[in-house]
Amino acid sequence: MSEVYEKLLKCYECYKERIDFTPKVALVLGSGLGDFAETIRVVDTLDYHDIEGFPVSTVPGHTGRFIFGYVGEVPVVCMQGRVHYYEGYEMSDVVLPARLMKLMGAEVLFLTNAAGGVKQGFHAGDLMLITGQIASFIPSPLRGANIDELGGRFPDMSQIYDLDLQRIVRKAAVTLGIDMKEGTYLQFSGPQYESPQEVTMSRTLGADAVGMSTACEAIAARHMGMKVVGISCISNLACGISPTPLSHKEVQEVADEVAPKFQALVTEIITQIGEM
Ligand code: HPA
């Protein structure tokens, strides 16, 4: 058995010993968006620290725990805090939580993040439905011995973000009167923000937003046959488009401002996923 799979199974054992809850939707809350957890009818929680071998974040503002509970009638597991590749973890550790949530029973992986807006016409505070991604600047989370128990060696990536879930997001946005943007998300490894030249390159390649997460988790989820949905909070215009230098503080402040709109949207989407 591969070391990566062995570690995953150990984490699963820790979960099984402490938690009796089967989620349908796995929700990952990005930078500054952690407050959504307060809207969940909580049944149980599990600190990442209490899971043997589980990667724990070093970034301020990223608390680390799983929350188990209900959004409406839908059972969800929610990650309050996630680790990023730039913290120094192996890619296999970065995607371990997504894999673990699949083992818990989740069928849908709902990814959120804060991202820099690249597309002309995007503004700080916009929400963007992720319709596609570029992961060519990060190592594949599937590199190394394939975990046959999870999925095949050469998984198809022609439609990473589920079309039915995209329709649900669009409908939820209309219901709530949110002007939802759409586009392609490009993941860089970070932690430095992009240079203006890298932002120009990103746009040339077809990216509409750039960030430091999400694409790797989406790949791992598709490997396992999970349905994936993703939303970026455009917390700033990317470097070279923004008139001011970027700061983590600005990213968090904008994400906090957007939080009420974002929370209402996520609630509406998950409720509709429950009716799928
Ligand atoms: N670039 C990369 N990651 C980010 C950004 C950005 O401009 N904003 C929030 N996360």
CSV table of C-alpha atoms and ligand atoms in Angstrom, one decimal:
chain,number,residue,atom,x,y,z
A,1,MET,CA,0.0,0.0,0.0
A,2,SER,CA,1.3,3.5,-0.8
A,3,GLU,CA,2.5,5.7,2.1
A,4,VAL,CA,0.0,8.4,1.0
A,5,TYR,CA,-2.9,6.0,1.1
A,6,GLU,CA,-1.8,4.5,4.4
A,7,LYS,CA,-1.7,8.0,5.9
A,8,LEU,CA,-5.2,8.7,4.5
A,9,LEU,CA,-6.6,5.6,6.0
A,10,LYS,CA,-5.1,6.5,9.4
A,11,CYS,CA,-6.8,9.9,9.2
A,12,TYR,CA,-10.1,8.1,8.3
A,13,GLU,CA,-9.7,5.8,11.3
A,14,CYS,CA,-9.4,8.9,13.6
A,15,TYR,CA,-12.5,10.4,12.0
A,16,LYS,CA,-14.4,7.1,12.4
A,17,GLU,CA,-13.4,6.7,16.0
A,18,ARG,CA,-14.7,10.2,17.0
A,19,ILE,CA,-17.5,11.2,14.5
A,20,ASP,CA,-20.7,9.5,13.6
A,21,PHE,CA,-21.9,11.6,10.7
A,22,THR,CA,-22.1,11.0,6.9
A,23,PRO,CA,-21.9,14.2,4.8
A,24,LYS,CA,-23.3,14.6,1.3
A,25,VAL,CA,-21.5,17.9,0.6
A,26,ALA,CA,-17.9,18.7,1.5
A,27,LEU,CA,-17.3,22.5,1.7
A,28,VAL,CA,-13.9,24.2,1.8
A,29,LEU,CA,-14.0,27.7,3.1
A,30,GLY,CA,-11.3,30.0,1.7
A,31,SER,CA,-9.4,33.1,3.1
A,32,GLY,CA,-11.7,35.3,5.2
A,33,LEU,CA,-14.7,33.2,4.4
A,34,GLY,CA,-14.6,31.0,7.5
A,35,ASP,CA,-17.5,32.8,9.1
A,36,PHE,CA,-19.9,30.7,7.0
A,37,ALA,CA,-19.4,28.0,9.6
A,38,GLU,CA,-21.6,30.1,11.9
A,39,THR,CA,-24.6,29.5,9.7
A,40,ILE,CA,-24.3,25.7,9.9
A,41,ARG,CA,-26.5,23.8,12.3
A,42,VAL,CA,-23.5,22.1,14.0
A,43,VAL,CA,-23.7,18.5,15.1
A,44,ASP,CA,-20.0,17.9,15.8
A,45,THR,CA,-16.5,19.2,15.2
A,46,LEU,CA,-13.1,17.7,14.8
A,47,ASP,CA,-9.9,19.7,15.2
A,48,TYR,CA,-7.3,19.0,12.6
A,49,HIS,CA,-4.8,18.7,15.5
A,50,ASP,CA,-6.7,15.6,16.7
A,51,ILE,CA,-6.3,13.7,13.5
A,52,GLU,CA,-3.0,11.8,13.3
A,53,GLY,CA,-0.9,13.1,10.4
A,54,PHE,CA,-3.4,15.6,9.2
A,55,PRO,CA,-1.8,18.8,7.7
A,56,VAL,CA,-2.4,21.9,9.9
A,57,SER,CA,-2.2,25.5,8.5
A,58,THR,CA,0.4,28.0,9.5
A,59,VAL,CA,-1.4,31.1,8.1
A,60,PRO,CA,-3.0,33.6,10.4
A,61,GLY,CA,-6.8,33.7,10.0
A,62,HIS,CA,-6.9,30.0,8.9
A,63,THR,CA,-8.4,28.1,11.9
A,64,GLY,CA,-8.3,24.4,11.5
A,65,ARG,CA,-11.2,22.1,12.1
A,66,PHE,CA,-13.9,20.1,10.4
A,67,ILE,CA,-17.4,21.1,11.2
A,68,PHE,CA,-20.2,18.5,10.7
A,69,GLY,CA,-23.8,19.6,10.5
A,70,TYR,CA,-26.7,20.7,8.3
A,71,VAL,CA,-27.3,23.5,5.9
A,72,GLY,CA,-31.0,23.3,5.6
A,73,GLU,CA,-31.6,19.6,5.5
A,74,VAL,CA,-28.3,18.8,3.7
A,75,PRO,CA,-25.6,17.1,5.8
A,76,VAL,CA,-22.3,18.8,5.2
A,77,VAL,CA,-18.7,18.6,6.3
A,78,CYS,CA,-17.1,22.0,6.3
A,79,MET,CA,-13.4,22.7,6.4
A,80,GLN,CA,-12.7,25.8,8.4
A,81,GLY,CA,-9.2,26.4,7.3
A,82,ARG,CA,-7.1,24.5,4.7
A,83,VAL,CA,-3.4,24.1,4.1
A,84,HIS,CA,-1.7,25.6,1.0
A,85,TYR,CA,1.2,24.2,-1.1
A,86,TYR,CA,3.2,27.3,-0.3
A,87,GLU,CA,3.4,26.4,3.3
A,88,GLY,CA,5.7,23.6,2.4
A,89,TYR,CA,3.5,20.6,2.4
A,90,GLU,CA,3.7,17.9,-0.3
A,91,MET,CA,0.8,18.1,-2.8
A,92,SER,CA,-0.4,14.7,-1.4
A,93,ASP,CA,-0.9,16.4,2.0
A,94,VAL,CA,-2.6,19.4,0.5
A,95,VAL,CA,-5.2,17.2,-1.1
A,96,LEU,CA,-5.5,14.7,1.8
A,97,PRO,CA,-8.4,16.6,3.3
A,98,ALA,CA,-10.4,16.4,0.1
A,99,ARG,CA,-9.7,12.7,-0.1
A,100,LEU,CA,-10.7,12.2,3.5
A,101,MET,CA,-14.0,14.0,3.0
A,102,LYS,CA,-14.7,11.6,0.1
A,103,LEU,CA,-14.0,8.6,2.4
A,104,MET,CA,-16.4,10.2,4.9
A,105,GLY,CA,-19.1,9.9,2.2
A,106,ALA,CA,-19.2,13.3,0.5
A,107,GLU,CA,-20.3,13.2,-3.1
A,108,VAL,CA,-19.8,16.9,-3.9
A,109,LEU,CA,-16.7,19.0,-3.2
A,110,PHE,CA,-17.6,22.7,-2.9
A,111,LEU,CA,-14.4,24.8,-3.1
A,112,THR,CA,-14.2,28.4,-2.3
A,113,ASN,CA,-11.2,30.8,-2.3
A,114,ALA,CA,-10.1,34.4,-2.5
A,115,ALA,CA,-8.5,35.2,-5.8
A,116,GLY,CA,-7.0,38.0,-7.8
A,117,GLY,CA,-9.2,39.3,-10.7
A,118,VAL,CA,-7.4,39.1,-14.0
A,119,LYS,CA,-10.3,39.6,-16.4
A,120,GLN,CA,-11.2,43.1,-17.6
A,121,GLY,CA,-14.4,44.3,-15.9
A,122,PHE,CA,-13.9,42.3,-12.7
A,123,HIS,CA,-14.0,44.3,-9.5
A,124,ALA,CA,-12.8,43.6,-5.9
A,125,GLY,CA,-15.8,42.1,-4.1
A,126,ASP,CA,-17.1,40.2,-7.2
A,127,LEU,CA,-18.0,36.5,-6.9
A,128,MET,CA,-16.8,34.2,-9.8
A,129,LEU,CA,-18.2,30.8,-10.6
A,130,ILE,CA,-15.3,28.7,-11.6
A,131,THR,CA,-16.0,27.1,-15.0
A,132,GLY,CA,-12.6,25.8,-15.7
A,133,GLN,CA,-9.0,25.8,-14.4
A,134,ILE,CA,-5.3,25.9,-15.3
A,135,ALA,CA,-3.1,23.8,-13.0
A,136,SER,CA,0.0,23.7,-15.2
A,137,PHE,CA,2.1,25.8,-12.8
A,138,ILE,CA,1.8,23.4,-9.8
A,139,PRO,CA,2.9,19.8,-9.4
A,140,SER,CA,0.1,17.3,-10.0
A,141,PRO,CA,-1.5,16.0,-6.7
A,142,LEU,CA,-1.7,12.7,-8.5
A,143,ARG,CA,2.1,12.4,-9.1
A,144,GLY,CA,3.6,9.2,-7.7
A,145,ALA,CA,2.2,5.7,-7.4
A,146,ASN,CA,-1.4,5.8,-8.3
A,147,ILE,CA,-3.8,5.0,-5.5
A,148,ASP,CA,-6.0,2.5,-7.4
A,149,GLU,CA,-8.4,2.4,-4.5
A,150,LEU,CA,-9.3,6.1,-5.2
A,151,GLY,CA,-9.2,6.2,-9.0
A,152,GLY,CA,-7.4,5.4,-12.2
A,153,ARG,CA,-3.9,6.4,-13.3
A,154,PHE,CA,-4.9,8.8,-16.1
A,155,PRO,CA,-8.1,10.4,-15.1
A,156,ASP,CA,-10.1,12.5,-17.6
A,157,MET,CA,-10.2,16.3,-16.8
A,158,SER,CA,-12.5,17.4,-19.7
A,159,GLN,CA,-15.2,18.7,-17.3
A,160,ILE,CA,-13.7,19.3,-13.9
A,161,TYR,CA,-16.5,21.7,-12.7
A,162,ASP,CA,-19.8,19.9,-12.8
A,163,LEU,CA,-22.3,21.4,-15.3
A,164,ASP,CA,-25.4,20.6,-13.2
A,165,LEU,CA,-23.8,22.3,-10.2
A,166,GLN,CA,-22.8,25.3,-12.4
A,167,ARG,CA,-26.5,25.6,-13.3
A,168,ILE,CA,-27.5,25.5,-9.6
A,169,VAL,CA,-25.0,28.3,-8.8
A,170,ARG,CA,-26.3,30.5,-11.6
A,171,LYS,CA,-29.9,29.9,-10.5
A,172,ALA,CA,-29.0,30.7,-6.9
A,173,ALA,CA,-27.3,33.9,-7.9
A,174,VAL,CA,-30.3,35.0,-9.9
A,175,THR,CA,-32.6,34.2,-6.9
A,176,LEU,CA,-30.5,36.3,-4.6
A,177,GLY,CA,-29.9,39.1,-7.2
A,178,ILE,CA,-26.2,38.5,-7.2
A,179,ASP,CA,-24.3,39.5,-10.4
A,180,MET,CA,-22.2,36.4,-10.6
A,181,LYS,CA,-19.1,36.5,-12.8
A,182,GLU,CA,-17.7,33.3,-14.4
A,183,GLY,CA,-14.4,32.2,-15.6
A,184,THR,CA,-11.2,30.1,-15.5
A,185,TYR,CA,-9.1,29.9,-12.3
A,186,LEU,CA,-5.4,29.6,-12.5
A,187,GLN,CA,-3.5,28.2,-9.5
A,188,PHE,CA,0.1,29.4,-8.9
A,189,SER,CA,2.2,28.0,-6.1
A,190,GLY,CA,2.7,31.3,-4.2
A,191,PRO,CA,3.2,32.5,-1.5
A,192,GLN,CA,4.4,35.6,-3.4
A,193,TYR,CA,1.6,37.4,-5.4
A,194,GLU,CA,2.1,37.4,-9.1
A,195,SER,CA,4.3,39.9,-10.9
A,196,PRO,CA,2.5,42.1,-13.5
A,197,GLN,CA,4.1,40.0,-16.2
A,198,GLU,CA,2.8,36.8,-14.8
A,199,VAL,CA,-0.7,38.4,-14.7
A,200,THR,CA,-0.4,39.3,-18.3
A,201,MET,CA,0.7,35.8,-19.1
A,202,SER,CA,-2.2,34.4,-17.1
A,203,ARG,CA,-4.7,36.5,-19.1
A,204,THR,CA,-3.0,35.4,-22.4
A,205,LEU,CA,-3.4,31.8,-21.3
A,206,GLY,CA,-7.1,32.3,-20.7
A,207,ALA,CA,-7.3,32.8,-16.9
A,208,ASP,CA,-9.8,35.1,-15.4
A,209,ALA,CA,-8.7,34.8,-11.8
A,210,VAL,CA,-5.5,33.7,-10.1
A,211,GLY,CA,-4.9,32.2,-6.7
A,212,MET,CA,-2.9,29.7,-4.6
A,213,SER,CA,-5.4,26.9,-4.0
A,214,THR,CA,-8.4,25.0,-5.3
A,215,ALA,CA,-7.2,23.6,-8.7
A,216,CYS,CA,-5.1,20.8,-7.0
A,217,GLU,CA,-8.1,19.8,-4.8
A,218,ALA,CA,-10.4,19.8,-7.8
A,219,ILE,CA,-8.0,17.4,-9.6
A,220,ALA,CA,-7.8,15.1,-6.6
A,221,ALA,CA,-11.6,15.1,-6.3
A,222,ARG,CA,-12.2,14.3,-10.0
A,223,HIS,CA,-9.7,11.5,-9.7
A,224,MET,CA,-12.1,10.0,-7.1
A,225,GLY,CA,-15.2,10.8,-9.2
A,226,MET,CA,-16.5,13.5,-6.9
A,227,LYS,CA,-18.6,16.3,-8.4
A,228,VAL,CA,-16.8,19.6,-8.0
A,229,VAL,CA,-18.2,23.2,-7.8
A,230,GLY,CA,-16.1,26.2,-7.1
A,231,ILE,CA,-16.5,29.9,-6.4
A,232,SER,CA,-13.8,32.6,-6.1
A,233,CYS,CA,-14.3,35.7,-4.1
A,234,ILE,CA,-12.4,38.3,-6.2
A,235,SER,CA,-10.7,40.0,-3.2
A,236,ASN,CA,-8.5,42.3,-5.3
A,237,LEU,CA,-7.5,43.0,-8.8
A,238,ALA,CA,-4.4,41.1,-9.7
A,239,CYS,CA,-1.0,42.7,-9.7
A,240,GLY,CA,-0.5,45.3,-12.5
A,241,ILE,CA,-4.3,45.8,-12.8
A,242,SER,CA,-4.6,46.9,-9.2
A,243,PRO,CA,-3.4,50.5,-8.8
A,244,THR,CA,-1.9,49.6,-5.3
A,245,PRO,CA,0.5,46.9,-4.1
A,246,LEU,CA,-1.3,43.8,-2.9
A,247,SER,CA,-1.6,42.9,0.7
A,248,HIS,CA,-2.9,39.9,2.6
A,249,LYS,CA,-4.8,42.3,4.9
A,250,GLU,CA,-6.6,43.8,1.9
A,251,VAL,CA,-7.5,40.3,0.7
A,252,GLN,CA,-9.0,39.5,4.1
A,253,GLU,CA,-10.8,42.8,4.4
A,254,VAL,CA,-12.6,42.4,1.1
A,255,ALA,CA,-13.4,38.8,1.8
A,256,ASP,CA,-15.0,39.9,5.1
A,257,GLU,CA,-17.1,42.6,3.3
A,258,VAL,CA,-18.3,40.0,0.8
A,259,ALA,CA,-19.1,37.5,3.5
A,260,PRO,CA,-22.9,38.1,3.9
A,261,LYS,CA,-23.5,37.9,0.2
A,262,PHE,CA,-21.3,34.9,-0.1
A,263,GLN,CA,-22.9,33.1,2.8
A,264,ALA,CA,-26.4,33.6,1.5
A,265,LEU,CA,-25.3,32.2,-1.9
A,266,VAL,CA,-23.6,29.1,-0.4
A,267,THR,CA,-26.7,28.4,1.7
A,268,GLU,CA,-28.9,28.7,-1.4
A,269,ILE,CA,-26.6,26.5,-3.5
A,270,ILE,CA,-26.3,23.7,-0.9
A,271,THR,CA,-30.1,23.7,-0.3
A,272,GLN,CA,-30.6,23.2,-4.0
A,273,ILE,CA,-27.9,20.5,-4.2
A,274,GLY,CA,-30.0,18.7,-1.5
A,275,GLU,CA,-32.8,18.6,-4.0
A,276,MET,CA,-30.7,17.2,-6.9
B,1,HPA,N1,-3.0,36.4,-6.4
B,1,HPA,C1,-2.9,35.2,-5.9
B,1,HPA,N2,-3.7,34.7,-4.9
B,1,HPA,C2,-4.6,35.6,-4.3
B,1,HPA,C3,-4.7,36.9,-4.9
B,1,HPA,C4,-3.9,37.3,-5.9
B,1,HPA,O1,-4.0,38.5,-6.4
B,1,HPA,N3,-5.7,37.5,-4.1
B,1,HPA,C5,-6.1,36.5,-3.2
B,1,HPA,N4,-5.4,35.4,-3.4
